[in-house]
Amino acid sequence: MRHTETARHSVLACALATALAAQAQGRFDPADVNNYGGSYSIACKDPASPRLHVRADALVFEQGGKTITGRQVQAAYSYFGNSPPPNYQVALMSEVKGGVQMMFIVFGDRQGQYITLEADAKLAQALGAARTKAKYRYCDGPRANAAGAGASTGKSASPAAKSAPGQEQHPSVVFHNPRFKAIYSKIAGPLKREVWLTTFEGPASFNANVVVDGAEFRVATICKPHDCYDHNALFMFAEKQGLVYAKVNNNDKFTLVGAPPPAAVAELDRQWKASFRR
């Protein structure tokens, strides 16, 4: 009898552990929600237009009062491996009832973020090509800062109170800023031989603004096209103070740019890990 009870408790414990693991796997963190959450639509001002919702616990397709909801949301930054499509940011994966997969692929261009919808064959057929081939643009105004992206221990770094003007645009507004380019050209050194670190044409994104040692920095990341995991960089740019700091990864060979002070080095390390080694 005792053996039976012990076995029963073991089974229940395993089942509970499995359920909790599934729940944990189904969440993606607050930074992901802040970076990609919200509503997207083919025509934001048209209430009849199909709409996608990215929530903390679900991905939702909505039209005409009907919804399709995917749970167990996961953010796959390396979904396309070393050959992501242009402007790719992340693949958000979910599971619809019945084991059907629904994915929101997030991109960002000069007009802002947009999503393309992908689904298993049966669901894709039900939705139709007009819905699965469309670009769903972000509808909730300027993108809010990522939760926690500017947070740091101690008093050296803290989130900026507001987004810098233009943060809702493409990160090229940083990389092609004349003041940034002038400063960077003086401190880049051998990195100027790297094409992707001179043209800044690879996949890029914004992080939250951050204040380090009293200076407000705009934070942007960029990758070498088709090789984001092994060749990437995170830049911090304080235009008012004329400061550019960066952490550059060339196939696990790291370079700090701009002689950042200790507080900035810590912030570069923290944000680089959050951006490229989730």
Short mmCIF file of C-alpha atoms in Angstrom, two decimals:
data_model
loop_
_atom_site.label_atom_id
_atom_site.label_comp_id
_atom_site.label_asym_id
_atom_site.label_seq_id
_atom_site.Cartn_x
_atom_site.Cartn_y
_atom_site.Cartn_z
CA MET A 1 0.00 0.00 0.00
CA ARG A 2 2.78 2.37 0.92
CA HIS A 3 4.58 1.56 -2.33
CA THR A 4 1.38 2.32 -4.26
CA GLU A 5 0.96 5.67 -2.48
CA THR A 6 4.62 6.52 -3.06
CA ALA A 7 4.31 5.71 -6.75
CA ARG A 8 1.14 7.77 -6.99
CA HIS A 9 2.82 10.75 -5.34
CA SER A 10 5.78 10.39 -7.71
CA VAL A 11 3.48 10.42 -10.73
CA LEU A 12 1.65 13.48 -9.42
CA ALA A 13 4.93 15.24 -8.70
CA CYS A 14 6.21 14.53 -12.21
CA ALA A 15 2.95 15.72 -13.75
CA LEU A 16 3.06 18.91 -11.70
CA ALA A 17 6.71 19.53 -12.63
CA THR A 18 5.91 19.01 -16.30
CA ALA A 19 2.97 21.41 -16.12
CA LEU A 20 5.05 24.07 -14.39
CA ALA A 21 7.85 23.66 -16.92
CA ALA A 22 5.37 24.07 -19.76
CA GLN A 23 3.98 27.20 -18.16
CA ALA A 24 7.47 28.67 -17.73
CA GLN A 25 8.36 27.86 -21.31
CA GLY A 26 5.17 29.57 -22.47
CA ARG A 27 6.17 32.99 -21.13
CA PHE A 28 8.54 35.43 -22.68
CA ASP A 29 10.15 38.05 -20.51
CA PRO A 30 9.00 41.65 -19.87
CA ALA A 31 11.70 43.09 -22.14
CA ASP A 32 10.28 41.05 -25.03
CA VAL A 33 6.77 42.27 -24.25
CA ASN A 34 7.92 45.90 -24.17
CA ASN A 35 9.95 45.54 -27.35
CA TYR A 36 7.32 43.73 -29.41
CA GLY A 37 4.01 43.79 -27.51
CA GLY A 38 0.93 45.67 -28.67
CA SER A 39 -1.42 45.74 -31.63
CA TYR A 40 -0.54 45.47 -35.30
CA SER A 41 -2.80 45.80 -38.33
CA ILE A 42 -2.86 45.92 -42.12
CA ALA A 43 -4.71 49.24 -41.75
CA CYS A 44 -4.50 50.59 -38.21
CA LYS A 45 -7.29 53.15 -38.64
CA ASP A 46 -9.74 50.64 -40.10
CA PRO A 47 -11.54 48.73 -37.29
CA ALA A 48 -12.61 46.08 -39.79
CA SER A 49 -9.02 45.29 -40.77
CA PRO A 50 -7.37 42.11 -39.43
CA ARG A 51 -5.38 42.80 -36.30
CA LEU A 52 -2.63 40.99 -34.43
CA HIS A 53 -2.07 41.34 -30.70
CA VAL A 54 1.19 40.46 -28.96
CA ARG A 55 0.49 39.91 -25.26
CA ALA A 56 2.54 38.62 -22.35
CA ASP A 57 0.72 35.29 -22.41
CA ALA A 58 -0.59 34.96 -25.97
CA LEU A 59 -0.45 35.84 -29.65
CA VAL A 60 -3.89 36.73 -31.00
CA PHE A 61 -5.30 37.11 -34.51
CA GLU A 62 -8.53 39.14 -34.50
CA GLN A 63 -11.08 40.16 -37.13
CA GLY A 64 -14.80 40.77 -37.06
CA GLY A 65 -15.13 39.84 -33.40
CA LYS A 66 -13.51 36.44 -33.95
CA THR A 67 -10.12 35.52 -32.55
CA ILE A 68 -7.47 32.84 -32.90
CA THR A 69 -5.26 32.60 -29.83
CA GLY A 70 -1.84 31.00 -29.53
CA ARG A 71 -0.41 30.18 -26.11
CA GLN A 72 3.03 29.10 -24.82
CA VAL A 73 4.67 32.10 -26.44
CA GLN A 74 8.39 31.91 -27.08
CA ALA A 75 10.78 34.44 -28.60
CA ALA A 76 13.24 32.87 -31.07
CA TYR A 77 15.94 35.38 -31.95
CA SER A 78 17.99 32.86 -33.96
CA TYR A 79 15.02 31.35 -35.79
CA PHE A 80 16.70 31.86 -39.18
CA GLY A 81 20.16 30.87 -37.97
CA ASN A 82 23.00 32.78 -39.59
CA SER A 83 20.90 33.89 -42.57
CA PRO A 84 18.02 36.02 -41.28
CA PRO A 85 15.97 38.00 -43.81
CA PRO A 86 16.56 41.76 -44.04
CA ASN A 87 15.23 43.81 -41.10
CA TYR A 88 14.42 40.68 -39.08
CA GLN A 89 14.12 41.16 -35.32
CA VAL A 90 12.54 38.09 -33.74
CA ALA A 91 10.19 35.17 -34.36
CA LEU A 92 7.38 34.90 -31.80
CA MET A 93 6.09 31.34 -31.69
CA SER A 94 2.86 30.08 -30.16
CA GLU A 95 0.61 27.03 -30.12
CA VAL A 96 -3.07 27.20 -31.01
CA LYS A 97 -5.50 24.65 -29.56
CA GLY A 98 -5.01 21.31 -31.25
CA GLY A 99 -1.23 21.61 -31.52
CA VAL A 100 -1.35 24.04 -34.45
CA GLN A 101 1.56 26.50 -34.61
CA MET A 102 1.07 30.22 -35.23
CA MET A 103 4.06 32.56 -35.54
CA PHE A 104 4.44 36.32 -35.71
CA ILE A 105 7.71 37.25 -37.44
CA VAL A 106 8.72 40.76 -36.34
CA PHE A 107 10.65 43.09 -38.65
CA GLY A 108 11.65 46.73 -38.43
CA ASP A 109 12.21 49.24 -41.21
CA ARG A 110 12.27 53.03 -41.53
CA GLN A 111 8.51 53.15 -40.99
CA GLY A 112 8.71 51.16 -37.77
CA GLN A 113 7.90 47.62 -36.70
CA TYR A 114 5.70 45.23 -38.62
CA ILE A 115 4.76 41.56 -38.42
CA THR A 116 4.24 38.86 -41.02
CA LEU A 117 1.97 36.00 -40.00
CA GLU A 118 2.96 32.36 -40.46
CA ALA A 119 0.97 29.29 -39.51
CA ASP A 120 0.67 25.57 -40.08
CA ALA A 121 -0.76 24.65 -43.47
CA LYS A 122 -4.33 24.07 -42.25
CA LEU A 123 -4.54 27.33 -40.34
CA ALA A 124 -2.81 29.27 -43.12
CA GLN A 125 -5.37 27.95 -45.60
CA ALA A 126 -8.23 28.98 -43.31
CA LEU A 127 -6.81 32.48 -42.92
CA GLY A 128 -6.16 32.91 -46.63
CA ALA A 129 -3.24 34.41 -48.53
CA ALA A 130 -4.47 37.99 -48.09
CA ARG A 131 -3.98 37.69 -44.32
CA THR A 132 -0.83 35.55 -44.23
CA LYS A 133 1.06 37.54 -46.89
CA ALA A 134 0.28 40.99 -45.49
CA LYS A 135 2.43 43.33 -43.41
CA TYR A 136 0.81 44.15 -40.08
CA ARG A 137 2.13 47.55 -38.94
CA TYR A 138 2.52 48.53 -35.28
CA CYS A 139 -0.55 50.58 -34.30
CA ASP A 140 0.12 51.81 -30.77
CA GLY A 141 2.21 54.90 -31.45
CA PRO A 142 5.94 55.27 -30.71
CA ARG A 143 7.48 52.11 -29.35
CA ALA A 144 7.86 52.27 -25.57
CA ASN A 145 11.23 51.64 -23.94
CA ALA A 146 12.03 48.01 -23.15
CA ALA A 147 11.26 47.16 -19.57
CA GLY A 148 14.42 46.88 -17.56
CA ALA A 149 16.72 47.58 -20.50
CA GLY A 150 18.10 50.64 -18.81
CA ALA A 151 18.10 49.24 -15.32
CA SER A 152 21.30 48.58 -13.48
CA THR A 153 22.50 47.97 -9.98
CA GLY A 154 23.81 50.95 -8.07
CA LYS A 155 23.41 54.61 -8.99
CA SER A 156 25.70 54.77 -12.01
CA ALA A 157 23.08 53.79 -14.57
CA SER A 158 19.35 54.37 -14.66
CA PRO A 159 16.60 54.40 -17.30
CA ALA A 160 16.12 57.67 -19.14
CA ALA A 161 12.87 59.38 -18.26
CA LYS A 162 11.79 59.71 -21.91
CA SER A 163 12.71 58.26 -25.27
CA ALA A 164 15.01 60.45 -27.28
CA PRO A 165 13.34 62.12 -30.27
CA GLY A 166 13.15 59.72 -33.16
CA GLN A 167 13.58 56.56 -31.08
CA GLU A 168 10.49 55.18 -32.81
CA GLN A 169 12.37 55.34 -36.12
CA HIS A 170 14.96 52.96 -37.53
CA PRO A 171 18.29 52.80 -35.64
CA SER A 172 19.98 54.25 -38.71
CA VAL A 173 19.06 57.66 -37.23
CA VAL A 174 21.85 56.95 -34.75
CA PHE A 175 24.35 55.30 -37.07
CA HIS A 176 24.01 58.00 -39.74
CA ASN A 177 23.85 60.90 -37.30
CA PRO A 178 26.64 63.32 -38.44
CA ARG A 179 27.89 63.83 -34.87
CA PHE A 180 27.96 60.08 -34.22
CA LYS A 181 29.85 59.45 -37.47
CA ALA A 182 32.41 62.17 -36.72
CA ILE A 183 33.12 60.79 -33.24
CA TYR A 184 33.10 57.17 -34.33
CA SER A 185 35.52 57.77 -37.20
CA LYS A 186 38.09 59.04 -34.68
CA ILE A 187 37.79 56.14 -32.24
CA ALA A 188 36.94 53.11 -34.41
CA GLY A 189 40.55 52.25 -35.22
CA PRO A 190 40.90 48.84 -36.98
CA LEU A 191 37.11 48.37 -36.87
CA LYS A 192 36.88 50.73 -39.85
CA ARG A 193 38.15 47.83 -41.96
CA GLU A 194 34.96 45.92 -41.16
CA VAL A 195 32.41 46.82 -43.83
CA TRP A 196 29.38 46.14 -41.64
CA LEU A 197 30.82 48.50 -39.02
CA THR A 198 31.29 51.33 -41.50
CA THR A 199 28.11 51.09 -43.61
CA PHE A 200 25.85 50.02 -40.69
CA GLU A 201 23.53 48.27 -43.12
CA GLY A 202 22.95 45.09 -41.13
CA PRO A 203 19.94 44.15 -38.96
CA ALA A 204 19.59 46.78 -36.24
CA SER A 205 17.33 47.66 -33.34
CA PHE A 206 16.93 50.10 -30.47
CA ASN A 207 17.22 49.32 -26.79
CA ALA A 208 15.92 51.68 -24.14
CA ASN A 209 17.74 54.94 -23.51
CA VAL A 210 19.93 54.80 -20.41
CA VAL A 211 21.63 57.34 -18.15
CA VAL A 212 25.20 56.52 -17.13
CA ASP A 213 27.21 58.87 -14.92
CA GLY A 214 24.76 61.69 -15.66
CA ALA A 215 24.85 61.36 -19.47
CA GLU A 216 21.80 60.16 -21.40
CA PHE A 217 22.67 57.58 -24.04
CA ARG A 218 20.67 56.24 -26.95
CA VAL A 219 21.38 52.53 -27.26
CA ALA A 220 21.34 50.69 -30.58
CA THR A 221 22.49 47.28 -31.76
CA ILE A 222 23.61 46.09 -35.16
CA CYS A 223 24.70 42.79 -36.72
CA LYS A 224 26.75 41.72 -39.68
CA PRO A 225 24.26 40.68 -42.39
CA HIS A 226 23.57 36.92 -42.30
CA ASP A 227 25.87 36.39 -39.30
CA CYS A 228 24.21 38.03 -36.33
CA TYR A 229 25.27 35.56 -33.65
CA ASP A 230 29.02 35.81 -34.22
CA HIS A 231 29.34 39.40 -35.47
CA ASN A 232 27.40 42.04 -33.60
CA ALA A 233 27.80 45.29 -31.72
CA LEU A 234 26.01 47.39 -29.14
CA PHE A 235 26.48 51.18 -29.24
CA MET A 236 25.76 53.85 -26.66
CA PHE A 237 25.60 57.41 -28.03
CA ALA A 238 25.26 60.58 -25.91
CA GLU A 239 24.99 63.34 -28.51
CA LYS A 240 24.95 66.21 -26.02
CA GLN A 241 28.19 65.11 -24.36
CA GLY A 242 29.80 63.88 -27.59
CA LEU A 243 30.31 60.32 -26.30
CA VAL A 244 30.24 57.07 -28.26
CA TYR A 245 30.87 53.76 -26.49
CA ALA A 246 30.52 50.31 -27.99
CA LYS A 247 31.06 46.62 -27.36
CA VAL A 248 31.87 44.81 -30.60
CA ASN A 249 31.89 41.06 -31.07
CA ASN A 250 33.83 39.65 -34.01
CA ASN A 251 33.53 35.88 -33.70
CA ASP A 252 33.96 35.98 -29.90
CA LYS A 253 36.79 38.52 -30.07
CA PHE A 254 35.51 41.51 -28.13
CA THR A 255 36.53 45.14 -28.54
CA LEU A 256 35.52 48.07 -26.35
CA VAL A 257 35.28 51.32 -28.31
CA GLY A 258 35.57 54.85 -26.96
CA ALA A 259 37.42 54.10 -23.71
CA PRO A 260 34.22 53.67 -21.67
CA PRO A 261 34.50 54.21 -17.90
CA PRO A 262 33.67 51.30 -15.55
CA ALA A 263 29.96 52.15 -15.24
CA ALA A 264 29.59 52.27 -19.02
CA VAL A 265 31.54 49.00 -19.42
CA ALA A 266 29.13 47.32 -17.02
CA GLU A 267 26.13 48.70 -18.91
CA LEU A 268 27.58 47.66 -22.28
CA ASP A 269 28.15 44.13 -20.99
CA ARG A 270 24.68 43.85 -19.47
CA GLN A 271 22.85 45.13 -22.52
CA TRP A 272 24.99 43.16 -24.96
CA LYS A 273 24.17 39.92 -23.14
CA ALA A 274 20.46 40.81 -23.05
CA SER A 275 20.48 41.63 -26.77
CA PHE A 276 22.60 38.80 -28.20
CA ARG A 277 22.83 35.96 -25.70
CA ARG A 278 19.35 35.39 -24.40
#
